[in-house]
Structures are given as structure tokens and as C-alpha cells.
């Protein structure tokens, strides 16, 4: 589904990603773990070109994203993204936050989008917040709304960039719950997270990144039960 | 007692060098500066020109400022490897414009425009308004650009990640939020512009200060016309600030409610 070949990314002369090749299959739930500064977020942001790769080729369902002639907006419509800091639009109601993109991109009429928004909000238990503004709801609620906003575009894959890192501990659970539900429904997901419990429970594959490379990967059982490299062992010893 | 008659009487006493007391003297000078020969009409006309010049300069300034800010931000936010050479050229022109305007004094710009570039034009007020507009545009451009840049980049990223194009992201997400942020700075710029219209007198623009100069040139009494002019400017600015704070409050309400 998403194919990454020899991806390199450097900011000025600081090299963040070093020759990453990886393939993400439909239905997979890939969780990326690793110490901070290892390039996890940059890797994820390269997948929908929020960061422009310095080198390498990324293909999404046969379309080459890294080709400057590709209509990146059309690709992004099929790749939802959830951010660490939610990035809801504070100048619009929550309903408008959710319906803006589907309506403006011609995916739905306003009426259809309103209906979809309410259905999705109901699913995450927030239908009564439709007319509130983002600053009036809690962090956990914001992140659930951000997930709904991404879902409203009916994406084929969802990218999560540390979705629970900016939340109060007591709100992490409600967001992870929504993500687990999505995973169970078969959504393809790529998740950068520090929630090892979530990785263990939901991931079909765990990637461990360090210093711009994918150092080790495998099923959660392999990664958490039988880590091979020293770097992963010491990382797990610290976080578990 | 008749106003004009007492003015004539006290004035003739003053001319003879007689002490007539503070209030009578004040009255004479005030009458001379504002009422004699219906001089208040000249001030009024001056205020009209001042406001017209401000409005004209404001329109030019905002138009130029928005265009320059749009070019500069669009240029800086291009995808690497996707550079548009035409945009690059326009961006350089915009940069040169902002540098020159911000790097030279307003007064010098006015003199160059009035005495060099539009040497043969007799419409001094229009030349003045044009110069002020061009000047203001450079500052407005930087204010708008600053506002667009100061917004959390995550906002634009969220818009783009949803598949919205650059224009839609700007229109619905970035610009409405940036507008709220730049309103105080923009209001400040407009106040400066309003006061700077007084500078167009150096090339013969007939606004408020020009009227005052004409009057004290005839009466040889500068204090009343000048202090009066200052008061009129102050009142204009106060009205302006009142509208501005009203607008700011309205915009703030929408995100709290």
C-alpha cells in the first residue's frame, strides 16, 4: 500500500533518516517505537509529504508521491493524519472542523458531511459537542475529534504522530480506546507512540527506530519478548 | 454682546499695546484663528482632505501589502524542488520594494515623488496619497507576513493533511486566525498613516496642517491654529482607536463564547 525505497531526509547537514526501505500492507497496524530524536515522527511525516524527503521514492497505491508532478492533495485525501497537538482549527466549531475538508474537496455535500460528522461524533461519544469550539473541550476530547476529522475524509490509511503524548495521563485511555476500535475494524494504521501497551495489544508489526534507521522489527511478541539488538534491549529496559 | 464686535474692539486695544487680560486675549486669538472670515471652514476642508488622503492611502497600502505578503509567504512555503521561477522573480521585486521603502525616510520619499517623479503634476494631494499608500504598503506587508508566519505551522499542516489545497488552507484556516492576531498592529499602522498625512504639506498637499499654516501665515499667531490642529488629529485618532477596540472585542468573542 505504502512503499518506501531508500528514503533519506536531512535538515541542512543534519541527517535524520538514513536510507529507510519499508513496505506497509493494507490492513496492517504498524507501530513505530524508539528514543526521541530517532526520526520516528520525521519518517511518518514523510509518508504524506509534510516533510519532503531529501532522497528516495515513496509510492502510495502505485502513485509516486515523491514525483513533483503528483497531485499531493489528492493523495492526502486518502491518508488521514492525527497530530500530537491535535491541530484542531480554533476559529471554527467542531462540526465545521470535521466537515470543512470533505465539503471543500467535493467528497460530500454539506448535508452529507453534517450527517457523517454527527455519526462519527456519536461513535466517539461527543455528538453533543458538535457546536462547541475546540477550546471548550478537554485534550482527550480534542484528540478524539481530530481522529473523527481525519475519518470524515474516509481515508485508506491513518497516520498517528504521537497521538497521546500531549494528553493528561487520565485522558490517554479514551483516545487509545478509539484507536483500538479503528484497528479492530480493519483500518490500516501507522502509529508513532510511546504507549508500549498499545503497541503490544494492537500492532501487527513493531518497528524500532534508532538514529535514523529501522534497527529491528517484528511482531510485538518478538520485539517485546525476545529483543535481539542491544539498543532495543536497553530502550525497552528503560521504558517498560 | 455681539461676538464679532467684541473681537474688533479688544483686538484694536491689543494692537495699541494695551493690557486687556488673559481671557480677552485668549478670546481674540481664538476668534482670529477659528472664527474670523469663517476660517473654521478651512480646517473642515482640511480634515476632509486628510480623511480622503488617509482612505486612499489605506486602500493602496492594504492592496499592496496583501499582494506583497501573499507573494512572499507563497514563495517561502513552496515545496522544495517545486520552485516557480516567475514567483521567484516577483518575490525579489517585492523584497526590493520593502527594503527601499522601509530604508528611506517618508519625507524624502514624498519629496522625490512630488518634485522629481511627478514634477509636472499639480494634483499634490493625489501624489501625496499615492506616496503614503506605497509607503504604508511595505509596512502592512510585513505586518501581514508576520501574522501569517506566527501562526502555529501545525494549523496549515492539519489543513494540508486533510487534502485541502494551499489556497483553501489559507482562506479558511490561516488567514482568519492571522487576521485576529495582526489587528492591533494593523490598527497601529493606520493611526500612523492618518497622522503622516500631515507630511504631504511639504509637497503642497492641501490637508489639515496646510490649512493651519495658511491661517497663521496671515494672522502671525501660530499657537492657536497649531494646537487646534493637534486637537483635531487627536480626536480623529481617538475615534479610530474606538472602532478598532470594538472590532477586536467582536473578534475575540467568536472564539470564546
Coordinates of C-alpha atoms in Angstrom, one line a residue, chain A:
Chain A
X1 CA 0.0 0.0 0.0
X2 CA 2.7 2.4 1.0
X3 CA 6.1 1.6 -0.4
X4 CA 9.2 3.4 0.8
X5 CA 12.5 2.9 -1.0
X6 CA 15.9 4.3 0.2
X7 CA 14.3 7.2 2.0
X8 CA 16.7 9.8 3.3
X9 CA 15.9 13.1 5.0
X10 CA 18.3 15.7 6.3
X11 CA 17.7 19.1 7.7
X12 CA 20.6 21.2 6.4
X13 CA 23.5 19.0 7.1
X14 CA 21.9 17.1 9.9
X15 CA 20.9 13.7 8.6
X16 CA 17.6 12.5 10.3
X17 CA 16.6 9.5 8.2
X18 CA 19.3 7.2 6.7
X19 CA 18.2 5.0 3.8
X20 CA 14.9 3.6 5.0
X21 CA 13.1 1.0 2.9
X22 CA 9.9 -0.4 4.1
X23 CA 6.5 -1.6 2.9
X24 CA 3.2 -1.1 4.6
X25 CA 0.5 -3.6 3.6
X26 CA -3.3 -3.0 3.6
X27 CA -4.8 -3.8 7.0
X28 CA -1.5 -3.6 8.8
X29 CA -1.2 -1.8 12.1
X30 CA 2.4 -0.7 12.2
X31 CA 3.7 0.8 15.4
X32 CA 6.9 2.7 15.4
X33 CA 8.8 3.0 18.6
X34 CA 12.2 4.4 19.5
X35 CA 14.0 7.0 21.6
X36 CA 13.3 10.7 20.9
X37 CA 15.4 12.1 18.0
X38 CA 15.4 8.7 16.3
X39 CA 13.5 10.0 13.3
X40 CA 10.1 8.3 14.0
X41 CA 8.0 11.4 13.5
X42 CA 10.0 12.6 10.5
X43 CA 9.5 9.2 8.9
X44 CA 5.8 9.4 9.5
X45 CA 5.6 12.9 8.2
X46 CA 7.5 11.9 5.0
X47 CA 4.7 9.4 4.3
X48 CA 2.3 12.2 3.4
X49 CA 5.0 14.6 2.4
X50 CA 4.6 17.0 5.3
X51 CA 8.3 16.6 5.2
X52 CA 9.9 16.5 1.8
X53 CA 12.3 13.6 1.5
X54 CA 15.9 14.5 0.5
X55 CA 16.2 11.3 -1.4
X56 CA 14.2 8.2 -2.1
X57 CA 10.9 7.2 -3.5
X58 CA 7.6 6.8 -1.7
X59 CA 4.7 5.2 -3.6
X60 CA 1.1 5.0 -2.4
X61 CA -1.1 2.5 -4.2
X62 CA 1.1 2.7 -7.3
X63 CA 1.3 6.5 -7.4
X64 CA 4.7 8.0 -6.8
X65 CA 4.3 10.7 -4.1
X66 CA 7.9 12.0 -4.4
X67 CA 7.4 12.9 -8.1
X68 CA 6.8 16.7 -8.1
X69 CA 4.1 16.4 -10.7
X70 CA 1.9 14.2 -8.5
X71 CA -1.2 15.9 -7.1
X72 CA -0.3 15.6 -3.5
X73 CA -3.6 16.9 -2.3
X74 CA -5.4 14.0 -4.0
X75 CA -3.1 11.6 -2.2
X76 CA -3.5 13.3 1.2
X77 CA -7.3 12.9 0.9
X78 CA -6.7 9.2 1.2
X79 CA -4.2 9.4 4.1
X80 CA -5.6 10.8 7.3
X81 CA -3.2 12.2 9.9
X82 CA -3.6 12.7 13.6
X83 CA -1.2 15.1 15.3
X84 CA 0.4 15.2 18.7
X85 CA -1.1 18.6 19.4
X86 CA -4.5 17.8 17.8
X87 CA -4.2 20.9 15.5
X88 CA -8.0 21.5 15.5
X89 CA -9.0 24.8 13.9
X90 CA -9.8 27.1 16.9
X91 CA -11.7 29.5 14.7
X92 CA -14.5 27.0 13.7
X93 CA -17.0 24.9 15.5
X94 CA -16.2 21.2 15.9
X95 CA -18.8 20.4 13.3
X96 CA -17.1 22.8 10.8
X97 CA -13.7 21.3 11.7
X98 CA -15.0 17.9 10.6
X99 CA -17.0 19.0 7.6
X100 CA -14.7 21.6 6.0
X101 CA -12.4 19.2 4.1
X102 CA -15.0 16.7 2.8
X103 CA -17.1 19.6 1.5
X104 CA -14.3 21.7 0.1
X105 CA -12.7 18.8 -1.7
X106 CA -16.0 17.8 -3.2
X107 CA -16.2 14.5 -1.5
X108 CA -19.6 15.3 0.1
X109 CA -22.3 17.9 0.1
X110 CA -22.6 20.0 3.3
X111 CA -25.7 17.9 4.3
X112 CA -23.9 14.6 3.8
X113 CA -20.9 15.9 5.6
X114 CA -23.0 17.1 8.5
X115 CA -24.6 13.7 8.8
X116 CA -21.3 11.9 8.6
X117 CA -19.9 14.2 11.2
X118 CA -22.7 13.5 13.6
X119 CA -22.5 9.8 13.1
X120 CA -18.7 9.8 13.7
X121 CA -19.1 12.1 16.8
X122 CA -21.7 9.7 18.2
X123 CA -19.2 6.8 17.8
X124 CA -16.7 8.6 20.0
X125 CA -19.4 9.8 22.3
X126 CA -19.2 13.5 21.6
X127 CA -22.2 14.3 19.5
X128 CA -23.3 17.0 22.0
X129 CA -20.1 18.9 21.3
X130 CA -20.8 19.5 17.6
X131 CA -21.5 23.2 18.0
X132 CA -18.8 23.8 20.6
X133 CA -15.4 25.4 19.8
X134 CA -12.2 23.3 20.2
X135 CA -11.0 25.5 23.1
X136 CA -14.1 24.4 25.1
X137 CA -13.3 20.7 25.2
X138 CA -10.6 18.7 27.0
X139 CA -7.5 17.4 25.5
X140 CA -8.7 13.8 25.2
X141 CA -11.9 15.1 23.6
X142 CA -9.9 17.2 21.2
X143 CA -7.8 14.2 20.1
X144 CA -11.0 12.1 19.6
X145 CA -12.4 14.9 17.5
X146 CA -9.2 15.1 15.5
X147 CA -9.5 11.4 14.8
X148 CA -13.1 11.9 13.7
X149 CA -11.9 14.8 11.4
X150 CA -9.4 12.5 9.7
X151 CA -12.0 9.7 9.4
X152 CA -14.5 12.0 7.8
X153 CA -12.4 12.0 4.6
X154 CA -12.8 8.2 4.5
X155 CA -9.1 7.6 4.3
X156 CA -7.5 4.3 3.3
X157 CA -4.7 4.7 5.9
X158 CA -4.4 6.7 9.1
X159 CA -1.1 8.1 10.3
X160 CA -0.8 8.9 14.1
X161 CA 2.0 11.1 15.3
X162 CA 2.3 10.5 19.0
X163 CA -1.4 11.0 19.5
X164 CA -1.3 10.6 23.3
X165 CA 1.9 12.4 24.1
X166 CA 0.3 15.8 24.8
X167 CA -2.5 14.4 26.9
X168 CA -3.0 14.2 30.7
X169 CA -2.5 10.6 31.8
X170 CA -6.1 10.1 32.7
X171 CA -7.2 11.0 29.1
X172 CA -4.8 8.7 27.3
X173 CA -7.2 5.7 27.8
X174 CA -10.1 7.3 26.0
X175 CA -8.0 8.1 22.9
X176 CA -6.4 4.6 22.8
X177 CA -9.8 3.1 23.1
X178 CA -10.9 4.8 19.9
X179 CA -7.8 3.8 18.1
X180 CA -8.2 0.2 19.2
X181 CA -11.7 0.2 17.8
X182 CA -10.5 1.5 14.5
X183 CA -7.8 -1.2 14.4
X184 CA -10.4 -3.9 15.0
X185 CA -12.4 -2.6 12.1
X186 CA -9.5 -3.2 9.8
X187 CA -8.2 0.3 9.3
X188 CA -4.6 0.4 8.1
X189 CA -2.7 2.4 10.7
X190 CA 0.8 3.7 11.1
X191 CA 1.3 4.8 14.7
X192 CA 4.3 6.6 16.3
X193 CA 3.8 6.2 20.0
X194 CA 5.4 5.7 23.4
X195 CA 2.5 3.6 24.6
X196 CA 4.1 0.2 24.7
X197 CA 0.9 -1.4 26.0
X198 CA -0.9 -0.2 22.9
X199 CA 1.9 -1.5 20.7
X200 CA 1.7 -4.9 22.3
X201 CA -2.0 -5.2 22.1
X202 CA -2.8 -3.7 18.7
X203 CA 0.3 -3.8 16.5
X204 CA 0.7 -6.4 13.8
X205 CA 4.2 -5.3 13.4
X206 CA 6.5 -3.1 15.5
X207 CA 9.4 -1.1 14.1
X208 CA 12.2 0.0 16.4
X209 CA 14.0 3.1 15.1
X210 CA 17.3 4.5 16.3
X211 CA 19.5 7.2 14.8
X212 CA 17.5 7.4 11.6
X213 CA 17.4 3.7 10.8
X214 CA 14.9 0.9 11.4
X215 CA 17.1 -1.2 13.6
X216 CA 14.8 -4.1 14.4
X217 CA 11.3 -5.1 13.5
X218 CA 8.9 -8.0 14.2
X219 CA 5.7 -8.9 15.8
X220 CA 5.1 -7.5 19.3
X221 CA 5.9 -10.9 20.8
X222 CA 9.3 -10.9 19.1
X223 CA 10.1 -7.3 19.8
X224 CA 9.0 -7.2 23.4
X225 CA 9.5 -10.9 24.3
X226 CA 12.8 -11.6 22.5
X227 CA 14.6 -8.4 21.5
X228 CA 17.8 -9.1 19.6
X229 CA 19.9 -5.9 19.4
X230 CA 21.5 -4.3 22.4
X231 CA 20.0 -0.9 21.6
X232 CA 16.4 -2.2 21.7
X233 CA 17.1 -4.2 24.9
X234 CA 18.3 -1.1 26.7
X235 CA 15.5 1.0 25.3
X236 CA 12.9 -1.5 26.5
X237 CA 14.6 -1.8 29.9
X238 CA 14.1 2.0 30.3
X239 CA 10.5 2.3 29.1
X240 CA 8.9 -0.9 30.4

